CSV table of N, CA and C in Angstrom, one decimal:
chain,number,residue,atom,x,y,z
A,1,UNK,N,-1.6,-29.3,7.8
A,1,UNK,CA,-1.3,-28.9,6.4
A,1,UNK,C,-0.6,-27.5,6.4
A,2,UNK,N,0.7,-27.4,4.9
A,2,UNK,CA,0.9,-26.0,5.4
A,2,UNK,C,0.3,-25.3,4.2
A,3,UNK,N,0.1,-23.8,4.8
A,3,UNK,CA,-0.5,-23.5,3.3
A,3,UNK,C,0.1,-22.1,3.0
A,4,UNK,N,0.5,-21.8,2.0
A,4,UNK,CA,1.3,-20.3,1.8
A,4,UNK,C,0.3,-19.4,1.5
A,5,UNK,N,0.0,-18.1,2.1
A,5,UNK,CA,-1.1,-17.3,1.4
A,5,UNK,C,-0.3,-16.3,0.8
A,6,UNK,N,-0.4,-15.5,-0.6
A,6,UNK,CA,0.4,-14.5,-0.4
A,6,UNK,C,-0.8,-13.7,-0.5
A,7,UNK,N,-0.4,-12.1,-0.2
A,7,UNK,CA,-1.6,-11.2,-0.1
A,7,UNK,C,-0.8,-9.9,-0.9
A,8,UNK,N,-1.7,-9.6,-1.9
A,8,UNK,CA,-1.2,-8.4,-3.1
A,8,UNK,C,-1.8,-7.2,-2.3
A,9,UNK,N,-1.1,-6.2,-2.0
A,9,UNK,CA,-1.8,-5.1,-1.1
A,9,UNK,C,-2.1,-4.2,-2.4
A,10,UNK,N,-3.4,-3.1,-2.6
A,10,UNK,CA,-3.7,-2.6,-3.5
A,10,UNK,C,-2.6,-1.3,-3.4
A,11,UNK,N,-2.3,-0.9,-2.4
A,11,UNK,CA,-1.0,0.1,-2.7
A,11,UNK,C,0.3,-0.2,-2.4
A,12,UNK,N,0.9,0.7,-2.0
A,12,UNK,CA,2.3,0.0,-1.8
A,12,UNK,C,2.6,-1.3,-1.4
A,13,UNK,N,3.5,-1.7,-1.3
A,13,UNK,CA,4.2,-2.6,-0.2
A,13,UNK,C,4.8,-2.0,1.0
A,14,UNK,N,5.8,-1.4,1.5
A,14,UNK,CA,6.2,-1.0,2.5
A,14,UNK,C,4.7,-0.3,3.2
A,15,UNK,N,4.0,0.2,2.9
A,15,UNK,CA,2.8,1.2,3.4
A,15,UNK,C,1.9,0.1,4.5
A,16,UNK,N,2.2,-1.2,3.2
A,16,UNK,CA,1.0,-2.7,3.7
A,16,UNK,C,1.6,-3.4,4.5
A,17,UNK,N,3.0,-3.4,5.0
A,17,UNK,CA,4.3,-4.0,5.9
A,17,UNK,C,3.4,-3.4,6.9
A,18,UNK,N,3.8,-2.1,6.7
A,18,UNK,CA,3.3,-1.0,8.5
A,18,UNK,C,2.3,-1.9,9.0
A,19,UNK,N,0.8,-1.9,7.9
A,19,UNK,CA,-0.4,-2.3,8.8
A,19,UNK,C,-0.1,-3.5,9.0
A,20,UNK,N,0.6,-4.1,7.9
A,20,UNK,CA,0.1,-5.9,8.6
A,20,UNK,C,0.6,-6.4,10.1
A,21,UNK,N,2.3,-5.9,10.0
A,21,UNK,CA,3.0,-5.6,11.0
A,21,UNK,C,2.0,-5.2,12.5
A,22,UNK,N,1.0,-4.7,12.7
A,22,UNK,CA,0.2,-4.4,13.7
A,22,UNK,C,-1.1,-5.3,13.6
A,23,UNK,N,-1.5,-5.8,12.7
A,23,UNK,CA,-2.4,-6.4,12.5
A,23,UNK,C,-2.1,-8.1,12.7
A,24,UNK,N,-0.5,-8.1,12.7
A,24,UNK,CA,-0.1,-9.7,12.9
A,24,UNK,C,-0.5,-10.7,14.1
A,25,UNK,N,-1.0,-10.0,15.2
A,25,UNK,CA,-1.6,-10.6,16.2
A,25,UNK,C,-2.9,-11.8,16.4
A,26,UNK,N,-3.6,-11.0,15.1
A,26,UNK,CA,-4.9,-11.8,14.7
A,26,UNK,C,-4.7,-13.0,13.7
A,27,UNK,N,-3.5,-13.3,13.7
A,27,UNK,CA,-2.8,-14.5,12.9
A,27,UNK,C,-3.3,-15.7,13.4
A,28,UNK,N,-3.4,-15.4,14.8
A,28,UNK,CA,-3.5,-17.0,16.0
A,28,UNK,C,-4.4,-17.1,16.2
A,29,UNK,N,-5.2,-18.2,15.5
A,29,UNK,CA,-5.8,-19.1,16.3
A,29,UNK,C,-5.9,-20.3,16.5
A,30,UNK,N,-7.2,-21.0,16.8
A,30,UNK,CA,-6.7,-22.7,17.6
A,30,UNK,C,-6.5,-23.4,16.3
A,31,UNK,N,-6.6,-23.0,15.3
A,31,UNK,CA,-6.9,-24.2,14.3
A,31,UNK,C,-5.3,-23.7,13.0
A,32,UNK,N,-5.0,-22.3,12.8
A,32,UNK,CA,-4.2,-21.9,12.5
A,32,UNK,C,-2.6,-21.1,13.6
A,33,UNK,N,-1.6,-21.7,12.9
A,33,UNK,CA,-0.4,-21.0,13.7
A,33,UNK,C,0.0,-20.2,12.4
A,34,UNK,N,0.7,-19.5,12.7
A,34,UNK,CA,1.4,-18.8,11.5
A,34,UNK,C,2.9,-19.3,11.8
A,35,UNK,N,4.0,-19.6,10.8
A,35,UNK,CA,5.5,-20.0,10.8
A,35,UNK,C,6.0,-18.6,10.4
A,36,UNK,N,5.9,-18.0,9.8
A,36,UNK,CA,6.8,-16.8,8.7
A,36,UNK,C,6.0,-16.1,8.4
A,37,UNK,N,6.3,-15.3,7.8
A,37,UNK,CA,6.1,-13.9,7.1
A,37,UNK,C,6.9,-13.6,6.3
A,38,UNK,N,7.0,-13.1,5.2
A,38,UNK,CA,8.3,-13.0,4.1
A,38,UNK,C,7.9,-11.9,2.8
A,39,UNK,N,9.0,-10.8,2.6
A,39,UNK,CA,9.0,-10.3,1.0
A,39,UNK,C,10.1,-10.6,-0.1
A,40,UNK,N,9.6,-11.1,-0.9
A,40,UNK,CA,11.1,-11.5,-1.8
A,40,UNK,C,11.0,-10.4,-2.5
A,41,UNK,N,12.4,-10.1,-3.1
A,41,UNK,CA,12.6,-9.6,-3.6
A,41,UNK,C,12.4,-9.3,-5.3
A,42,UNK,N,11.6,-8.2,-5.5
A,42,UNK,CA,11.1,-7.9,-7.0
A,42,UNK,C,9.6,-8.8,-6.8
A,43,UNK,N,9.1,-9.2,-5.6
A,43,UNK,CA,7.5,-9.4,-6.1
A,43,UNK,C,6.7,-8.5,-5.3
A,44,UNK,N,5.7,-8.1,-5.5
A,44,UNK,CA,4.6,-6.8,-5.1
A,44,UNK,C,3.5,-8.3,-4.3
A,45,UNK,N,3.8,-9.0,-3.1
A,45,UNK,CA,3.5,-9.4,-2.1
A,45,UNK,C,3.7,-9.8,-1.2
A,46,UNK,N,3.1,-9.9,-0.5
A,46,UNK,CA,3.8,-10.7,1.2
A,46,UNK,C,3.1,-12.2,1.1
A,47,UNK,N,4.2,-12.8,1.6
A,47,UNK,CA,3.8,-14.2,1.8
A,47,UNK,C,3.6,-14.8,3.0
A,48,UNK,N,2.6,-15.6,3.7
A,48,UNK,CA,2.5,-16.1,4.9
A,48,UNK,C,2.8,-17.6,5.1
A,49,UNK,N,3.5,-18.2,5.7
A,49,UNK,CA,3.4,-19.7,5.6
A,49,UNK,C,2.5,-20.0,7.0
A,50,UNK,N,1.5,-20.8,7.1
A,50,UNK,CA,0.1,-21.2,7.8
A,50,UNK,C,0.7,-22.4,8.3
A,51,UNK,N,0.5,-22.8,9.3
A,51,UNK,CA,0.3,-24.3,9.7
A,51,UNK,C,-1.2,-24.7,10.3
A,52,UNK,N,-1.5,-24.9,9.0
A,52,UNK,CA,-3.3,-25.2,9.4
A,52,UNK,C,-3.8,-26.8,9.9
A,53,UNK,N,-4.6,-26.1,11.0
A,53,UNK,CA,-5.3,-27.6,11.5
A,53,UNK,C,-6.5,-28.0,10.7
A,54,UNK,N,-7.4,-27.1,10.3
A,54,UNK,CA,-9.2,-26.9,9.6
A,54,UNK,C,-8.7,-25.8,8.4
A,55,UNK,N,-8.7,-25.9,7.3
A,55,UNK,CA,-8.5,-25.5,6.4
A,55,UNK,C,-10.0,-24.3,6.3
A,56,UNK,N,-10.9,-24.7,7.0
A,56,UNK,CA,-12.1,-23.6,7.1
A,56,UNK,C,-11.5,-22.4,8.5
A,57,UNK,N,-10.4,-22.6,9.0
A,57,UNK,CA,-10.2,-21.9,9.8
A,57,UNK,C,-9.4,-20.5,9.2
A,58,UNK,N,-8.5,-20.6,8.0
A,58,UNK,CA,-8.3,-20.1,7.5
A,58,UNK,C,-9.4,-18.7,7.0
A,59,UNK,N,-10.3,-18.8,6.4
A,59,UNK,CA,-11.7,-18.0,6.7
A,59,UNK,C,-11.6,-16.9,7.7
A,60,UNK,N,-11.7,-17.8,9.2
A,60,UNK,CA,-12.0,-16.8,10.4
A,60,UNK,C,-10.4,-15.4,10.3
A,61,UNK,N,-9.2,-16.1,10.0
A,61,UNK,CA,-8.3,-15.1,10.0
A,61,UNK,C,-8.1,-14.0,9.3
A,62,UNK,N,-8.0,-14.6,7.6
A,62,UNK,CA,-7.9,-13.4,6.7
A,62,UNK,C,-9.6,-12.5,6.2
A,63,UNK,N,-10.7,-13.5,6.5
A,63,UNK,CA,-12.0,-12.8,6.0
A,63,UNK,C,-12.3,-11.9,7.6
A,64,UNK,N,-12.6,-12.4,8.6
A,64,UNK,CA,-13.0,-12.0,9.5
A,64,UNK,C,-12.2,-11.0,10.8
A,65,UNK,N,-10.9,-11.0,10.5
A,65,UNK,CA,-10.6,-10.9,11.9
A,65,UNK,C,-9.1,-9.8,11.9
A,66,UNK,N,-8.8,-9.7,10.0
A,66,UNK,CA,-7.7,-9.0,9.6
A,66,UNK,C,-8.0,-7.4,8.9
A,67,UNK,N,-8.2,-7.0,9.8
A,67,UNK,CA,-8.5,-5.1,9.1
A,67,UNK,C,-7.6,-4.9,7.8
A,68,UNK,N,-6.3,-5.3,7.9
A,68,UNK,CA,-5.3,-5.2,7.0
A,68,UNK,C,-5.9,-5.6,5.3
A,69,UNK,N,-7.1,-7.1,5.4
A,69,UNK,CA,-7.4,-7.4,4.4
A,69,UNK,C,-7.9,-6.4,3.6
A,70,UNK,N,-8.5,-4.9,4.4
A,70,UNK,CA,-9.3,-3.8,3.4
A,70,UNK,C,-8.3,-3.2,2.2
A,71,UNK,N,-6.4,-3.3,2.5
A,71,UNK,CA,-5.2,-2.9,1.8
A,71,UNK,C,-4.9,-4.1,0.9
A,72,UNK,N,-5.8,-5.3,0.5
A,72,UNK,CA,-5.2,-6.4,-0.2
A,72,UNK,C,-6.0,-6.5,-1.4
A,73,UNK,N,-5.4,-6.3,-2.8
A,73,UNK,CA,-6.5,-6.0,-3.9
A,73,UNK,C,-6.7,-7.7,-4.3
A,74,UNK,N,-5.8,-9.1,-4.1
A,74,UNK,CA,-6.3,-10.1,-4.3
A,74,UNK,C,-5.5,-11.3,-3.9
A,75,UNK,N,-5.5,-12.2,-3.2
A,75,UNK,CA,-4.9,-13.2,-2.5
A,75,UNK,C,-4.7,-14.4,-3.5
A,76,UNK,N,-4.0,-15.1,-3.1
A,76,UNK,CA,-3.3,-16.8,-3.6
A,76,UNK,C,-3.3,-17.5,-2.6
A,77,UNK,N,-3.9,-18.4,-2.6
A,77,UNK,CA,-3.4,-19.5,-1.2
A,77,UNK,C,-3.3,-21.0,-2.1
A,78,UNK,N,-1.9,-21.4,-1.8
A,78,UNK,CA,-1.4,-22.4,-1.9
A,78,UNK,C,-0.6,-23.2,-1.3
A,79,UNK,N,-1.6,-24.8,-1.3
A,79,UNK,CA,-1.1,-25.8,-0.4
A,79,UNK,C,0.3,-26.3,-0.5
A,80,UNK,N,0.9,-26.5,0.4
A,80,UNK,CA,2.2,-26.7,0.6
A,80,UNK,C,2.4,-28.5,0.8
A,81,UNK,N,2.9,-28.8,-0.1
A,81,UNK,CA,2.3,-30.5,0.0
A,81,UNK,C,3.8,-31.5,0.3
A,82,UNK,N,3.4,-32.6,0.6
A,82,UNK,CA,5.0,-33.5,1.1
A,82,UNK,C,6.5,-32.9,1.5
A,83,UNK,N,6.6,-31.4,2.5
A,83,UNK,CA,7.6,-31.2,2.9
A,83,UNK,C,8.3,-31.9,3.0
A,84,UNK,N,10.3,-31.5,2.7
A,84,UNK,CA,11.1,-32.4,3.7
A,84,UNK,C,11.7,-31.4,4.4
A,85,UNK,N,11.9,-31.7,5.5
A,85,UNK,CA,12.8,-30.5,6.4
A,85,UNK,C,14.0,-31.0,6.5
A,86,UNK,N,15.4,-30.3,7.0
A,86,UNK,CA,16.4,-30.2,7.1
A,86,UNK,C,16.5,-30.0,8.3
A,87,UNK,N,17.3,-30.1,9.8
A,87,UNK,CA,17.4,-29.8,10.8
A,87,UNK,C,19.0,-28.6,10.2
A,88,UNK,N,19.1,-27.5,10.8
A,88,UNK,CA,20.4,-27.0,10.8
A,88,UNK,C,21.7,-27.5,11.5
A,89,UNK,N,22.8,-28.0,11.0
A,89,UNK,CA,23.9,-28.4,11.4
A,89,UNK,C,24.4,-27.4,13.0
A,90,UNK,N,24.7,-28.5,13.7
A,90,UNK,CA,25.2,-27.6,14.9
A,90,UNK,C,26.8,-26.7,14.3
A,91,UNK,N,26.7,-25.5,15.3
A,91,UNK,CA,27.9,-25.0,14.8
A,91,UNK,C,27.1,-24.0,13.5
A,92,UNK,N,26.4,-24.0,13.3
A,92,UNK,CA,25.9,-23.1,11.9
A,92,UNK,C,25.7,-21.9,11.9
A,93,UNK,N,26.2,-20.7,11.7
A,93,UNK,CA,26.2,-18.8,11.3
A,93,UNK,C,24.9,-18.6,12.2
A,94,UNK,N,25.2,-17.9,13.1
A,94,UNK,CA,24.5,-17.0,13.8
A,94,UNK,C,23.6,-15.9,12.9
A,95,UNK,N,22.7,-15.6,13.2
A,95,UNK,CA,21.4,-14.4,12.5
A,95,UNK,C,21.2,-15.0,11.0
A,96,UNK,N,20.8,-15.6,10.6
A,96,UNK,CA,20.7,-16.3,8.8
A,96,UNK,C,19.6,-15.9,8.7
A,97,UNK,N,19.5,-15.5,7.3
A,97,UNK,CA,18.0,-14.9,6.9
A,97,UNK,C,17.6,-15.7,6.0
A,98,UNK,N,16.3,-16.0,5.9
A,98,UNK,CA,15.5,-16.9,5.2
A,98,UNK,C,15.2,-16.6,3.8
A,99,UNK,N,15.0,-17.0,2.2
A,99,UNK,CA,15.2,-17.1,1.6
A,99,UNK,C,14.6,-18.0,0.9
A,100,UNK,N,13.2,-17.6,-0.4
A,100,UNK,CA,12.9,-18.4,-0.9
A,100,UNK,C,13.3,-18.8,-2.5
A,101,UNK,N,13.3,-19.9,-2.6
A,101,UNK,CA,13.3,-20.3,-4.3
A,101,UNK,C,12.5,-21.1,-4.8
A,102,UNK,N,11.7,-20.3,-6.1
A,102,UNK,CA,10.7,-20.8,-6.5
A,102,UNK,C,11.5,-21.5,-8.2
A,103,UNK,N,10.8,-23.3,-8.0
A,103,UNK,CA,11.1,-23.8,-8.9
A,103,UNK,C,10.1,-24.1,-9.9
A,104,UNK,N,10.0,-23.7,-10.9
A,104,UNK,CA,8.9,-24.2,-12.8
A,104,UNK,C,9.8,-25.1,-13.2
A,105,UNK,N,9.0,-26.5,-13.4
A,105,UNK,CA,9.2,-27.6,-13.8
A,105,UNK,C,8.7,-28.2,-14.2
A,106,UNK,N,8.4,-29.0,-15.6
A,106,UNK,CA,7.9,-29.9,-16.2
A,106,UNK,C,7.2,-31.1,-15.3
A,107,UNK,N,6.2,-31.3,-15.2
A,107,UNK,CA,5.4,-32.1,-14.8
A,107,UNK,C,5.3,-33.4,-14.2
A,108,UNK,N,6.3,-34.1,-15.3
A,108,UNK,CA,6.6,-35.6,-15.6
A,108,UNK,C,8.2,-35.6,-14.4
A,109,UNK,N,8.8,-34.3,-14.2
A,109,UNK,CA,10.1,-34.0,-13.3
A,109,UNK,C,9.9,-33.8,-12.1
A,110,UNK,N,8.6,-33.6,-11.7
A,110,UNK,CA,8.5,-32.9,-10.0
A,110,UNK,C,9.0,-33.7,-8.9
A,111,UNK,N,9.0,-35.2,-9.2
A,111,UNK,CA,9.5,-35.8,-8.2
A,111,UNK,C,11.2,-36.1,-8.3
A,112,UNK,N,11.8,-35.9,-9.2
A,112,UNK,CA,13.2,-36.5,-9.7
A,112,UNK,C,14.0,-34.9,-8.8
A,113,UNK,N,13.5,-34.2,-9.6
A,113,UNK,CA,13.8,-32.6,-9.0
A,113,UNK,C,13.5,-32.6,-7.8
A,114,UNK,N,12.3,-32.0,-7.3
A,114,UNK,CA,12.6,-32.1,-5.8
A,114,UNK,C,13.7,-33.6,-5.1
A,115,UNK,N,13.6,-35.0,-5.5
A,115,UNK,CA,14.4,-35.6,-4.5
A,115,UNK,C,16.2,-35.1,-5.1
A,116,UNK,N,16.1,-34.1,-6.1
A,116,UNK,CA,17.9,-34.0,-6.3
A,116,UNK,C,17.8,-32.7,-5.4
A,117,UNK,N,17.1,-31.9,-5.6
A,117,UNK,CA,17.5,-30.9,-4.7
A,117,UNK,C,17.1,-31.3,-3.0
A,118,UNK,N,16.4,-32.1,-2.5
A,118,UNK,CA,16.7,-32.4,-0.9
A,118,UNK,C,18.0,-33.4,-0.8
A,119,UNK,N,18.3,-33.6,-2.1
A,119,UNK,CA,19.8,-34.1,-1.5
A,119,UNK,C,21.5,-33.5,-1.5
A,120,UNK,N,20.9,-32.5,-2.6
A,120,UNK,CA,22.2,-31.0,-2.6
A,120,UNK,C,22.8,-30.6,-1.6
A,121,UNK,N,24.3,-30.6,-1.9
A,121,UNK,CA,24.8,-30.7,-0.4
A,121,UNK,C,25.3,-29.5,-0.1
A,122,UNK,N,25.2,-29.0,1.4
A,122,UNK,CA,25.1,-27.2,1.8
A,122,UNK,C,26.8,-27.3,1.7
A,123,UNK,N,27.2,-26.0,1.9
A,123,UNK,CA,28.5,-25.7,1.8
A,123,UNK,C,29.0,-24.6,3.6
A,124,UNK,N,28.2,-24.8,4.2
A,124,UNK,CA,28.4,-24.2,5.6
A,124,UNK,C,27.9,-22.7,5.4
A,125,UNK,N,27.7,-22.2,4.7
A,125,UNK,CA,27.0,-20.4,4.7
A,125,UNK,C,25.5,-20.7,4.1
A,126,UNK,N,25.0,-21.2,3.5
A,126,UNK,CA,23.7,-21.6,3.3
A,126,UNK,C,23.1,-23.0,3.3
A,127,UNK,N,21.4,-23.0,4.1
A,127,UNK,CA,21.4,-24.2,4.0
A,127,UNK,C,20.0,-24.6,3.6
A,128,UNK,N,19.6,-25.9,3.3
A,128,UNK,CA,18.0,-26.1,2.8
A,128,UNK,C,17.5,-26.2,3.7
A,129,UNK,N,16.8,-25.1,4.5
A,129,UNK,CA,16.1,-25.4,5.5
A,129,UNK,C,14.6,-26.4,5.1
A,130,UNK,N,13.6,-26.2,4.0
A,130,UNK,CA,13.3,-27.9,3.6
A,130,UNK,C,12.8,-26.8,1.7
A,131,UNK,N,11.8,-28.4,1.1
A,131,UNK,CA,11.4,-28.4,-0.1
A,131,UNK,C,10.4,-29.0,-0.1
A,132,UNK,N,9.3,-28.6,-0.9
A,132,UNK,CA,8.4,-29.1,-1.2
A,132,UNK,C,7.4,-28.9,-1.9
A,133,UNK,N,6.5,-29.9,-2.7
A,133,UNK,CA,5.6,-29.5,-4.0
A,133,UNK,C,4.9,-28.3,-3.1
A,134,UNK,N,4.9,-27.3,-4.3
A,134,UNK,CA,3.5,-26.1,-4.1
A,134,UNK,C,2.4,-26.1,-5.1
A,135,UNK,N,2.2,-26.7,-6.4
A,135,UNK,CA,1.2,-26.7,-7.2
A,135,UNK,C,0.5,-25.2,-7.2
A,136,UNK,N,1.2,-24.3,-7.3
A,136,UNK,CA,0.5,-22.8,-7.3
A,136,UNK,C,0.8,-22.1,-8.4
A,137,UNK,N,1.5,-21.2,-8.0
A,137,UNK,CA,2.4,-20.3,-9.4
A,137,UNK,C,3.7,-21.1,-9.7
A,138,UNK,N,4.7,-21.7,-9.1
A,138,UNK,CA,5.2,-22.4,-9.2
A,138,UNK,C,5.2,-24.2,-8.6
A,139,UNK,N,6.2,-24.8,-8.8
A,139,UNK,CA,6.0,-26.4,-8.7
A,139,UNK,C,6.4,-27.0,-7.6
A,140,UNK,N,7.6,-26.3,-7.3
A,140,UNK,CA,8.9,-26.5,-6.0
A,140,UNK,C,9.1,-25.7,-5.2
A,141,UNK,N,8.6,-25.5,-4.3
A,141,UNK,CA,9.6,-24.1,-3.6
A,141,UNK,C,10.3,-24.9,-2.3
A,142,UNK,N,11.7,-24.2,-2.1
A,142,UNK,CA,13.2,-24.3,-1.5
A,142,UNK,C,13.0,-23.3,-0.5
A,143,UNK,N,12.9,-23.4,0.7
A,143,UNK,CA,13.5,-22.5,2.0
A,143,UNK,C,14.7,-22.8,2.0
A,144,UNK,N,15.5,-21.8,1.8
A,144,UNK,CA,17.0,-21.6,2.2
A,144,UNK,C,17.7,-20.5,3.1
A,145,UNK,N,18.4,-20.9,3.8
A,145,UNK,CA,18.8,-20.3,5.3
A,145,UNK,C,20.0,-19.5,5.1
A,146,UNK,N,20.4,-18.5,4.7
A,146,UNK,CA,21.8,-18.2,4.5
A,146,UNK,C,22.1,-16.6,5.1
A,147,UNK,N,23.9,-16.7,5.3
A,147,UNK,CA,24.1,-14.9,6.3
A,147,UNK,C,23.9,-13.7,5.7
A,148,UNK,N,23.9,-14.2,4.2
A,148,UNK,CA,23.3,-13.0,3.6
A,148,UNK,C,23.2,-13.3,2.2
A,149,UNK,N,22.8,-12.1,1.6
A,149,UNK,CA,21.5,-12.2,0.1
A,149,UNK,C,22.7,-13.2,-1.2
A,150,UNK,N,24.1,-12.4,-1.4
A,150,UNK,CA,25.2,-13.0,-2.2
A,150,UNK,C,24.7,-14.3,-2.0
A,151,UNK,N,25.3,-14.8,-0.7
A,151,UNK,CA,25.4,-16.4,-0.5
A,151,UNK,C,24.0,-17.2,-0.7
A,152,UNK,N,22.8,-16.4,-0.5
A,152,UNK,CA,21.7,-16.8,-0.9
A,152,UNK,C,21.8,-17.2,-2.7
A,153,UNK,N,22.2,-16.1,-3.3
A,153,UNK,CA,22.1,-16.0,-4.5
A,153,UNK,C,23.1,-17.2,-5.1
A,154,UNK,N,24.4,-17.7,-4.7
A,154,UNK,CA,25.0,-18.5,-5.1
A,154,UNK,C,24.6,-20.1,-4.8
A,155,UNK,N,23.5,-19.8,-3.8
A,155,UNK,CA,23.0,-21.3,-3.6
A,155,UNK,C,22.1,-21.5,-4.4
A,156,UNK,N,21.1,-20.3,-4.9
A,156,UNK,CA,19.6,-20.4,-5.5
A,156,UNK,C,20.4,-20.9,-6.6
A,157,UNK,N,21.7,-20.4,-7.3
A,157,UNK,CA,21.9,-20.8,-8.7
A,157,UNK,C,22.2,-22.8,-9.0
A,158,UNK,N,22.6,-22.9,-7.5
A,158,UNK,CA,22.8,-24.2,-7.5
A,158,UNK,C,21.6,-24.6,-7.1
A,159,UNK,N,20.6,-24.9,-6.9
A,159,UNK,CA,19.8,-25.6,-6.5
A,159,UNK,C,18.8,-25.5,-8.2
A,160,UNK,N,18.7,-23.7,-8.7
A,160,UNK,CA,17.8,-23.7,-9.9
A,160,UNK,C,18.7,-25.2,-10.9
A,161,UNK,N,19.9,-25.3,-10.7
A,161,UNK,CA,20.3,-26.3,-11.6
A,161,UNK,C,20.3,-27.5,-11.7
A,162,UNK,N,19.6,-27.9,-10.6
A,162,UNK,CA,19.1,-29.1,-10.4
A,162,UNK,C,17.8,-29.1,-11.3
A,163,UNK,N,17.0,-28.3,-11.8
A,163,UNK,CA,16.1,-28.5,-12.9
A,163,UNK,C,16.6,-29.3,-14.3
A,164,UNK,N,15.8,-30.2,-14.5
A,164,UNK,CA,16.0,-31.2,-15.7
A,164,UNK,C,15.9,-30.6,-17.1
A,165,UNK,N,14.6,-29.5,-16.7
A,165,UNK,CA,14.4,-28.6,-18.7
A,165,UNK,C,14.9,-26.9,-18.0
A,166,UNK,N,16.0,-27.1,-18.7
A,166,UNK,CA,16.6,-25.7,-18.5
A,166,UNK,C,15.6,-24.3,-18.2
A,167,UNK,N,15.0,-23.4,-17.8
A,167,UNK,CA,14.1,-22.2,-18.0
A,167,UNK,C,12.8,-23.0,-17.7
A,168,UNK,N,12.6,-23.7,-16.9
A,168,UNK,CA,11.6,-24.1,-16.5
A,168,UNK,C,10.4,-24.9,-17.4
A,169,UNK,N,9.1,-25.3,-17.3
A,169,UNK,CA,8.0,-24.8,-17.9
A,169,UNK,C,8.0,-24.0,-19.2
């Protein structure tokens, strides 16, 4: 299962990068891998994406075994459900930076939407790396792979348009 944690640090963000950044080691164990680490831009958290085997394993990492947790005033963990992945086209831009887009959608649309957006077709500078229901703060969220923020930004616009009720929710 994958499960996204994000973690709100009670003070800064850059301050809570430093510790976690040294604290990232204790990420691994037999039942949890970590995929990513991520800050988007304009949110006051870090996000982890989990590849969990025992969903009680989760516990031993962030309660027991992460010093960093003492810098986190309150956590979200949400399950990452029916991914589809995208393999990257051979030939595809060297160093791409990863990129999330969070989709709010009407209820009765989660499945129409997500299958239009895993069928959106990349333009060679950005790509879907995958999609899938999150049932968290948002409905959809979109990994996208692109060489930088612009071309991120002109993909997110195309992909937010694949939503059926304009402005989400």
């Amino acid at each position: 299962m994958l499960v996204l944690v994000r973690l709100y640090p009670k003070g800064g963000l850059s301050n809570f990068c430093n510790v976690f950044e040294t604290e990232k080691r204790n990420l691994f164990w037999d039942d949890v891998k970590p995929l990513y680490a991520l800050r988007m831009e304009g949110k006051r958290y870090v996000s982890i994406l989990l590849d969990v085997k025992k969903f009680e394993a989760v516990e031993n990492v962030f309660l027991k075994d992460m010093m960093a947790m003492t810098s986190v005033s309150h956590t979200r963990t949400i399950p990452i459900m029916s991914p589809i992945y995208f393999p990257l086209p051979d030939g595809h831009p060297e160093n791409m930076e990863r990129f999330l887009v969070a989709l709010r959608i009407q209820p009765d649309k989660y499945k129409s939407v997500r299958d239009d957006v895993a069928n959106t077709k990349t333009d060679g500078n950005a790509f879907i790396n995958y999609v899938s229901y999150s049932f968290g703060d948002d409905d959809i969220i979109v990994s996208l792979l692109a060489k930088n923020r612009e071309t991120a930004r002109d993909r997110k616009s195309v992909v937010e348009g694949k939503r059926v009720e304009p402005g989400g929710r």
